[in-house]
PDB file of N, CA and C in Angstrom:
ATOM      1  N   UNK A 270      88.868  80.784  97.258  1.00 49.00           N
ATOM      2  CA  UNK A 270      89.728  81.926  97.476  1.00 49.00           C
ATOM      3  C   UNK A 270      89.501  82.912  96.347  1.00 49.00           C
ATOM      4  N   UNK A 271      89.097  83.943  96.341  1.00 51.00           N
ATOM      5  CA  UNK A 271      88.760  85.155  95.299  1.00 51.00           C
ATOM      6  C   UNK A 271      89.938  86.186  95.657  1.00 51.00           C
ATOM      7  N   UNK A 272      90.505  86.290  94.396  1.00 50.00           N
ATOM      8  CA  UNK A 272      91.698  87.284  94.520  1.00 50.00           C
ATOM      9  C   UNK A 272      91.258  88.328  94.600  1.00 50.00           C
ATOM     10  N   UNK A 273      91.459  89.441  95.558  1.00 53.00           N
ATOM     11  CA  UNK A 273      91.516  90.487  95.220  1.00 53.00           C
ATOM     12  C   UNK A 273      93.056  91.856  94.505  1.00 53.00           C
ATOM     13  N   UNK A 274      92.814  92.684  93.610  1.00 54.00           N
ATOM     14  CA  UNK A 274      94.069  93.102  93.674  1.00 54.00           C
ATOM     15  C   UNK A 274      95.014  93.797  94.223  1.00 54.00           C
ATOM     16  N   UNK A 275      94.637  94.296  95.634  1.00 53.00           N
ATOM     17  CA  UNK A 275      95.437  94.047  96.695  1.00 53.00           C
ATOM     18  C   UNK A 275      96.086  92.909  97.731  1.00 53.00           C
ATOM     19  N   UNK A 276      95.340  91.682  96.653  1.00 58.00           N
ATOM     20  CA  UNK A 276      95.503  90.488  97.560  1.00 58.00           C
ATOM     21  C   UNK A 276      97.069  89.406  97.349  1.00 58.00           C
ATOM     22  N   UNK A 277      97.298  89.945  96.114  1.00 56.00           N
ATOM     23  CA  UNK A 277      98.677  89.289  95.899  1.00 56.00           C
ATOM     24  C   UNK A 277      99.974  88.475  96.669  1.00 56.00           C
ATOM     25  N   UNK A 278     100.216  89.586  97.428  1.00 59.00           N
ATOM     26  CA  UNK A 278     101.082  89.749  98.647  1.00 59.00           C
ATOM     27  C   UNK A 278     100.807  88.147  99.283  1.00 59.00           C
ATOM     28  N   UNK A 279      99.419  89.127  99.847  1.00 59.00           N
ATOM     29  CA  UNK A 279      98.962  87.472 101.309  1.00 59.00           C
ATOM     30  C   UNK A 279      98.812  86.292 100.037  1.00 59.00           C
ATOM     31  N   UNK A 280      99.013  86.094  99.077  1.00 62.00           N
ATOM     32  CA  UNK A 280      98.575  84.854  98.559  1.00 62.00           C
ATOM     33  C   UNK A 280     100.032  83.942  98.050  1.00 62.00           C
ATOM     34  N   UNK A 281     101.478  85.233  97.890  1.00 59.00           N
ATOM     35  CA  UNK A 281     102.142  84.745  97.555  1.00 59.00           C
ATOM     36  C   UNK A 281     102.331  83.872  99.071  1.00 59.00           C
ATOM     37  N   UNK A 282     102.295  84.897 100.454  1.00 59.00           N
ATOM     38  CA  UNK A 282     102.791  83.999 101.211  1.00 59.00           C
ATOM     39  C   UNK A 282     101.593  82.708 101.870  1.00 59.00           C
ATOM     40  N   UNK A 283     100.569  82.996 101.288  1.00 59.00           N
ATOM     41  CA  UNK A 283      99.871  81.549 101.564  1.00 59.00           C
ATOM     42  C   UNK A 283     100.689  80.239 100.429  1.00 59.00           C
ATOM     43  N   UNK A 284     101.300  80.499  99.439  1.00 58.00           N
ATOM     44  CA  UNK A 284     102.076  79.710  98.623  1.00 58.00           C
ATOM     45  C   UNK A 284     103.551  79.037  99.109  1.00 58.00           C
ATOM     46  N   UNK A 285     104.015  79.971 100.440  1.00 54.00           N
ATOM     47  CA  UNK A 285     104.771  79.919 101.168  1.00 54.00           C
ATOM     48  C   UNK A 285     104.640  78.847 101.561  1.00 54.00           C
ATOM     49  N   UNK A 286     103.330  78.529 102.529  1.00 50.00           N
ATOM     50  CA  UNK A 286     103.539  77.858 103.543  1.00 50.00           C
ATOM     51  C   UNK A 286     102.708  76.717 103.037  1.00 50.00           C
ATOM     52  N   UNK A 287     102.178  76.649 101.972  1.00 53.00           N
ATOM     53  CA  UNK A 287     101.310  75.463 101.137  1.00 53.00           C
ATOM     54  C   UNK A 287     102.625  74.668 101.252  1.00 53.00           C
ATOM     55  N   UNK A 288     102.146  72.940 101.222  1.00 45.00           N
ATOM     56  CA  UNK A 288     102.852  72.318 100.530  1.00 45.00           C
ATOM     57  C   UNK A 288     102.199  71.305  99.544  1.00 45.00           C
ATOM     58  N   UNK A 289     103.280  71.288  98.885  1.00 50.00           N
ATOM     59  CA  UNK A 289     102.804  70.537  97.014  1.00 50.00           C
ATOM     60  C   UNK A 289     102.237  69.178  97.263  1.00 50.00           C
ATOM     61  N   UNK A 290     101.272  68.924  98.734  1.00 61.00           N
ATOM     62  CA  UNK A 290     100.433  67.783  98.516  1.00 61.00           C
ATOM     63  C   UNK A 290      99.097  67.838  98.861  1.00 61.00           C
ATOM     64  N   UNK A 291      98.657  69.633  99.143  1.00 70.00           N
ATOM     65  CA  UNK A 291      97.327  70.034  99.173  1.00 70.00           C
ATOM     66  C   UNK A 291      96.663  70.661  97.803  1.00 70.00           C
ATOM     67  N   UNK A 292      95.834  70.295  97.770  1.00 79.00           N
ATOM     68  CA  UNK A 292      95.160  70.150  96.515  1.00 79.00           C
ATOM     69  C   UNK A 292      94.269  71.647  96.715  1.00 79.00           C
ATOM     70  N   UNK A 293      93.990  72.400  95.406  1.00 80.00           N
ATOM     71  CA  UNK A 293      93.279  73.281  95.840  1.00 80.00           C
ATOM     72  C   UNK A 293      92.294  73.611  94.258  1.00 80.00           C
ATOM     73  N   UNK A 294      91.118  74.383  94.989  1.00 90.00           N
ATOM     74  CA  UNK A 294      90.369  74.719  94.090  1.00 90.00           C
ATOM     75  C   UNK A 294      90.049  76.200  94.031  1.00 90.00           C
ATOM     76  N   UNK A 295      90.239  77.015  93.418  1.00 91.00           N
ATOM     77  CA  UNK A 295      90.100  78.595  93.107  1.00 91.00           C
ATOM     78  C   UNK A 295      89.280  78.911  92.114  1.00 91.00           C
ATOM     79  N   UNK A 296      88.138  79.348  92.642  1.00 92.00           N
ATOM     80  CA  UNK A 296      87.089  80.173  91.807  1.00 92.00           C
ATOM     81  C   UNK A 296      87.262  81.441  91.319  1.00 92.00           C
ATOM     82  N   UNK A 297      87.448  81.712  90.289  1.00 93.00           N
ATOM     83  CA  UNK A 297      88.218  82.930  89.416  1.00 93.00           C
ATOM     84  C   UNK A 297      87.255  83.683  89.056  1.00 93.00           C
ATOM     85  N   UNK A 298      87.071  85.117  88.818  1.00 91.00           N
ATOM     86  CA  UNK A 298      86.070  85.655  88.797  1.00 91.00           C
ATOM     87  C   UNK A 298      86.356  87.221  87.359  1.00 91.00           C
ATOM     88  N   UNK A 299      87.811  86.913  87.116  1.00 92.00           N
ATOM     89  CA  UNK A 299      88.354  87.715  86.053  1.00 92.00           C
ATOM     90  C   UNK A 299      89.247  87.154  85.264  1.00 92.00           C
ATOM     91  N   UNK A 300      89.365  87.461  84.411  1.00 93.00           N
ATOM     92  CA  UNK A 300      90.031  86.141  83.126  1.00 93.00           C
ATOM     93  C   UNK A 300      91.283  86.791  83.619  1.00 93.00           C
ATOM     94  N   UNK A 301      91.941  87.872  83.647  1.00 94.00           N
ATOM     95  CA  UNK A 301      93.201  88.495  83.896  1.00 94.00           C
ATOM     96  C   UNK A 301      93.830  87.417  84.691  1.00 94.00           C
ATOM     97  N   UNK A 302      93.306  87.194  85.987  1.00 94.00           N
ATOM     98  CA  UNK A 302      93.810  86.617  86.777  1.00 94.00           C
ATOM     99  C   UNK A 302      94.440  85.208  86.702  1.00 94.00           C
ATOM    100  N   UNK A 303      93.382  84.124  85.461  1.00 95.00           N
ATOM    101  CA  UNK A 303      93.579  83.156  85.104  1.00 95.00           C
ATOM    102  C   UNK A 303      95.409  82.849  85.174  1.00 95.00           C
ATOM    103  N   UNK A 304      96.210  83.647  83.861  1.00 94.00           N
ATOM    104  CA  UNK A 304      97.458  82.945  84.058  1.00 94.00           C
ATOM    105  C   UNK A 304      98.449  83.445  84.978  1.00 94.00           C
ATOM    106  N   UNK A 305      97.915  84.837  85.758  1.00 94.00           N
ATOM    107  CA  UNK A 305      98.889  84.684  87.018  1.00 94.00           C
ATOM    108  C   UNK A 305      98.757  83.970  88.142  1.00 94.00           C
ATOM    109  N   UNK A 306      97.284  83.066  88.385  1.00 93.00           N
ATOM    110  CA  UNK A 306      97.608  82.201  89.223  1.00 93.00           C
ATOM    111  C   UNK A 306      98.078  81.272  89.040  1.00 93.00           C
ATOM    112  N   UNK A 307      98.379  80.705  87.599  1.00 92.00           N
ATOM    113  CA  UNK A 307      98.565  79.487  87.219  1.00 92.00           C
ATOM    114  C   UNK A 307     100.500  79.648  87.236  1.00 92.00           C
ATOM    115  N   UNK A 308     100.887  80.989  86.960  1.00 93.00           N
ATOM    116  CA  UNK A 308     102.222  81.450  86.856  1.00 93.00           C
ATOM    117  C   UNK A 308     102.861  81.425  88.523  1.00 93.00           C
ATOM    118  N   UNK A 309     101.704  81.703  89.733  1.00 91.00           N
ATOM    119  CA  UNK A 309     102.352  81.952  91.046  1.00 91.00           C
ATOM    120  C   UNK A 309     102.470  80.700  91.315  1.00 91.00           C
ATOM    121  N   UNK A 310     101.600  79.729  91.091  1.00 88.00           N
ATOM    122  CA  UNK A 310     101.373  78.602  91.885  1.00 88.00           C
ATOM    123  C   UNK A 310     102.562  77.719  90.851  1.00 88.00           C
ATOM    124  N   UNK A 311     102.916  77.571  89.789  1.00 89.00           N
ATOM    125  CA  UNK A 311     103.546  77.121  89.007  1.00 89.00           C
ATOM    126  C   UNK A 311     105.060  76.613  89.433  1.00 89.00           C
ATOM    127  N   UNK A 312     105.213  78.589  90.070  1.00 89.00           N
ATOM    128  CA  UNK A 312     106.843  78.936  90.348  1.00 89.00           C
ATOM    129  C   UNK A 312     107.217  77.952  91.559  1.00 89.00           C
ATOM    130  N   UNK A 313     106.220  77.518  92.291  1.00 83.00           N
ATOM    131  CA  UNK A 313     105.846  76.960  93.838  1.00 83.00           C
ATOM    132  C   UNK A 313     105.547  75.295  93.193  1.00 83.00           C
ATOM    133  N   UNK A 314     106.036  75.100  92.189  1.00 83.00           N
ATOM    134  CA  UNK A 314     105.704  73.096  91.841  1.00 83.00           C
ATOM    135  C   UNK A 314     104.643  72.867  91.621  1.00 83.00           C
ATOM    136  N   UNK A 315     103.397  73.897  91.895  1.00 85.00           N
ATOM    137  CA  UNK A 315     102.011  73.321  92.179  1.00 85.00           C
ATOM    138  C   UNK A 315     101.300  73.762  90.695  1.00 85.00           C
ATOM    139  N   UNK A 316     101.067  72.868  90.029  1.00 88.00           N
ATOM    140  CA  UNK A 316     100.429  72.588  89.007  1.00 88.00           C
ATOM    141  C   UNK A 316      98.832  73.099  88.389  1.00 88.00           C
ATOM    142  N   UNK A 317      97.832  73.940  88.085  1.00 91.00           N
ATOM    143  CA  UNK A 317      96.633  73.748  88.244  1.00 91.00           C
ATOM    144  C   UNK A 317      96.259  73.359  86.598  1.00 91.00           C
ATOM    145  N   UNK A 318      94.929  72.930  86.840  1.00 91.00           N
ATOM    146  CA  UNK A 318      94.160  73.237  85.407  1.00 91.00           C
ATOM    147  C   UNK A 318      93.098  74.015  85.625  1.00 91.00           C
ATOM    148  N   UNK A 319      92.627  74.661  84.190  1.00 93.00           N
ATOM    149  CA  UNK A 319      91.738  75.410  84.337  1.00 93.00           C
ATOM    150  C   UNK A 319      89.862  74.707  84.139  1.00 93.00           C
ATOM    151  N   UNK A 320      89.153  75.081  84.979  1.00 90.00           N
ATOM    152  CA  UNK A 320      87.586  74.152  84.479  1.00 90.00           C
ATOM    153  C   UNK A 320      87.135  75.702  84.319  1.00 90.00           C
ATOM    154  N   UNK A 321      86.384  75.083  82.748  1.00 88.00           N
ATOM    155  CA  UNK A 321      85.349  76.309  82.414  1.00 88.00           C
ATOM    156  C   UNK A 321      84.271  75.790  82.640  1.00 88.00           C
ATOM    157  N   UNK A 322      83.190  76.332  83.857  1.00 79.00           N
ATOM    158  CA  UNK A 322      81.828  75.804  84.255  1.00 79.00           C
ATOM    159  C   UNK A 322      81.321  76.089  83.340  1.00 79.00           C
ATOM    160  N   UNK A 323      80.032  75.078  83.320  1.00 73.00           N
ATOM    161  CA  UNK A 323      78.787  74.950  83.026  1.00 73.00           C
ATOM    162  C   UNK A 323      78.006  74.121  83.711  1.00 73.00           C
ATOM    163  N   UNK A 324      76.496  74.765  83.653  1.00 68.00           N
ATOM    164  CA  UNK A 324      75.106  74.417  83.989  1.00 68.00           C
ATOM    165  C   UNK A 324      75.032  72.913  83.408  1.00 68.00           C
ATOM    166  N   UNK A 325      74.922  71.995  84.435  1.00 70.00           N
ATOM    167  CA  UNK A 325      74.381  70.446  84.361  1.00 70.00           C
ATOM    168  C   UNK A 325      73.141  70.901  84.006  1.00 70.00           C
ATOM    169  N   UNK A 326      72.684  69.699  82.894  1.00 71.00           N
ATOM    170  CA  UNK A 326      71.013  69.953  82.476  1.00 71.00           C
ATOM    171  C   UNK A 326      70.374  69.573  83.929  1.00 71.00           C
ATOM    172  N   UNK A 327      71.068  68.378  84.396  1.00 75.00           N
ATOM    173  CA  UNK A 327      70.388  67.510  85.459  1.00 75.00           C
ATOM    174  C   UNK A 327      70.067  68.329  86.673  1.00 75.00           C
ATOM    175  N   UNK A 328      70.675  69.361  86.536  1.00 69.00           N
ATOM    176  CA  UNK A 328      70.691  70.321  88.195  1.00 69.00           C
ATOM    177  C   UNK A 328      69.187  71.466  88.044  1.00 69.00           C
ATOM    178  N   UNK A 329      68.523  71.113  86.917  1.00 66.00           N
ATOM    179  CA  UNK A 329      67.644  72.324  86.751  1.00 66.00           C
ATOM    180  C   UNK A 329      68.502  73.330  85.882  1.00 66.00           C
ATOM    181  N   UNK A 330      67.300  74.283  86.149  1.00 67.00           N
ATOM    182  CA  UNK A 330      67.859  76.128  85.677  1.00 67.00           C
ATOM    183  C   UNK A 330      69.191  77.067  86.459  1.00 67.00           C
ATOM    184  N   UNK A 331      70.264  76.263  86.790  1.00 64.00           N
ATOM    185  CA  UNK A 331      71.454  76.769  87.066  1.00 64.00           C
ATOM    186  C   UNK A 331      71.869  77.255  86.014  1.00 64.00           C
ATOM    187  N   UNK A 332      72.740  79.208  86.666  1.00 68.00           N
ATOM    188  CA  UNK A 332      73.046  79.852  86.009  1.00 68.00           C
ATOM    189  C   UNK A 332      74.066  80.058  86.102  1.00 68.00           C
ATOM    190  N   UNK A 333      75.051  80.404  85.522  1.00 69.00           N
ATOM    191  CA  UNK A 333      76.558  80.892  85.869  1.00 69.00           C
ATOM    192  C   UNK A 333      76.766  81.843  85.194  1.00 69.00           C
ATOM    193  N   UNK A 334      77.356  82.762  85.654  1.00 73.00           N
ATOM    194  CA  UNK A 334      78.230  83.677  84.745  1.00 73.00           C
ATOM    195  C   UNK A 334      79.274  83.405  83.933  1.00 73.00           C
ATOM    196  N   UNK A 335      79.411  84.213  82.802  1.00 75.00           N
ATOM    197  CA  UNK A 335      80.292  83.603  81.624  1.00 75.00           C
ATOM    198  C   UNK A 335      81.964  83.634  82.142  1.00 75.00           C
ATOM    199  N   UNK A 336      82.224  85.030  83.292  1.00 83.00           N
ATOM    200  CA  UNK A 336      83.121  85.097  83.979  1.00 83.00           C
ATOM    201  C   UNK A 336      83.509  84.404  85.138  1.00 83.00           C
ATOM    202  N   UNK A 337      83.518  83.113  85.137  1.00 87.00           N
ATOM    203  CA  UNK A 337      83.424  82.202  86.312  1.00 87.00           C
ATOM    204  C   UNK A 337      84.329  81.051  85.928  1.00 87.00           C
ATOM    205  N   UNK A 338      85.092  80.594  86.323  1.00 92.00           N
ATOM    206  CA  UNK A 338      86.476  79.498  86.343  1.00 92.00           C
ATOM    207  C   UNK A 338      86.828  78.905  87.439  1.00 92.00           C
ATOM    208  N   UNK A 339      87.052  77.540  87.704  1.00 92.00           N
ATOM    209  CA  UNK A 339      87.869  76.968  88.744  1.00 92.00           C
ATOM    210  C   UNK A 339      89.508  76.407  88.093  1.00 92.00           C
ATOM    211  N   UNK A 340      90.365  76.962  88.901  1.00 92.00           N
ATOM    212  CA  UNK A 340      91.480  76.486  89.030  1.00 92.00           C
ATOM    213  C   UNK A 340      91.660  75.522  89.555  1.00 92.00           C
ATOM    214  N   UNK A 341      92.226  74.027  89.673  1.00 91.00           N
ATOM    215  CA  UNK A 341      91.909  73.031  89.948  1.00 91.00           C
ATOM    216  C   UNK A 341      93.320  72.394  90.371  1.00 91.00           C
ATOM    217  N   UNK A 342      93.677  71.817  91.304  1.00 87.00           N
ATOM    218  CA  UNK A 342      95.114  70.941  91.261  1.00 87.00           C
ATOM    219  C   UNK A 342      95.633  70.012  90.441  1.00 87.00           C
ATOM    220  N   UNK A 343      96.341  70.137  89.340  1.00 85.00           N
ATOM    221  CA  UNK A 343      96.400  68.852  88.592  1.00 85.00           C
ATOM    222  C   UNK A 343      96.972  67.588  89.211  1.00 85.00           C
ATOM    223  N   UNK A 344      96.157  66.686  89.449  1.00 75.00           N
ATOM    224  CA  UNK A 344      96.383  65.068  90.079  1.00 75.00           C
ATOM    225  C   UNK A 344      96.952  64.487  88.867  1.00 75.00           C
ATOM    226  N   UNK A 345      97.157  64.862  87.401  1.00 71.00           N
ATOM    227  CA  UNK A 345      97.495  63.849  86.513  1.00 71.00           C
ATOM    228  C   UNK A 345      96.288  63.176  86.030  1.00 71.00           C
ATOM    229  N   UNK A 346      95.330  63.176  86.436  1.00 62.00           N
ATOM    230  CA  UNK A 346      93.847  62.136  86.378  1.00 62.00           C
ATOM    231  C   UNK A 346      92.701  63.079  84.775  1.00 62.00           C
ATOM    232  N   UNK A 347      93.266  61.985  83.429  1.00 59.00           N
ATOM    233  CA  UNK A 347      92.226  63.194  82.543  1.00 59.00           C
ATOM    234  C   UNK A 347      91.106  62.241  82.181  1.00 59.00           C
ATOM    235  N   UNK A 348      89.874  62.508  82.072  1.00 54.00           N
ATOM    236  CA  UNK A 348      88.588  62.100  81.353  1.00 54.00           C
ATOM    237  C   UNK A 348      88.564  62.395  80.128  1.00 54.00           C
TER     238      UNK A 348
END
């Protein structure tokens, strides 16, 4: 799901109708955005963490942009 900033609205009410046992993953594409999704989804019980990607050596020459984040459901589960 990539926010846009007209996208607010439809996302509060996709938060609506979520319930707190679907797990979700959000690819973030502007740091701004980082703690208001973590603030919408929050207000709604639903928990995330943040993953800062990186390039597996094992995958080859994968590149990412430095502006790139997944929001993640927190299960409680840490490595």
């Amino acid at each position: 799901m990539k926010v846009q900033d007209n996208s607010w609205r439809s996302s509060r009410r996709l938060l609506r109708v979520a319930a707190s046992s679907n797990l979700f993953v959000i690819e973030v594409h502007k740091e701004e955005y980082l703690g208001q999704l973590r603030c919408m989804f929050s207000e709604h019980g639903l928990n995330l963490v943040q993953v800062n990607q990186r390039p597996l050596p094992l995958l080859g020459r994968e590149q990412r942009e430095n502006t790139n984040w997944w929001l993640v459901s927190d299960i409680g589960v840490r490595i």
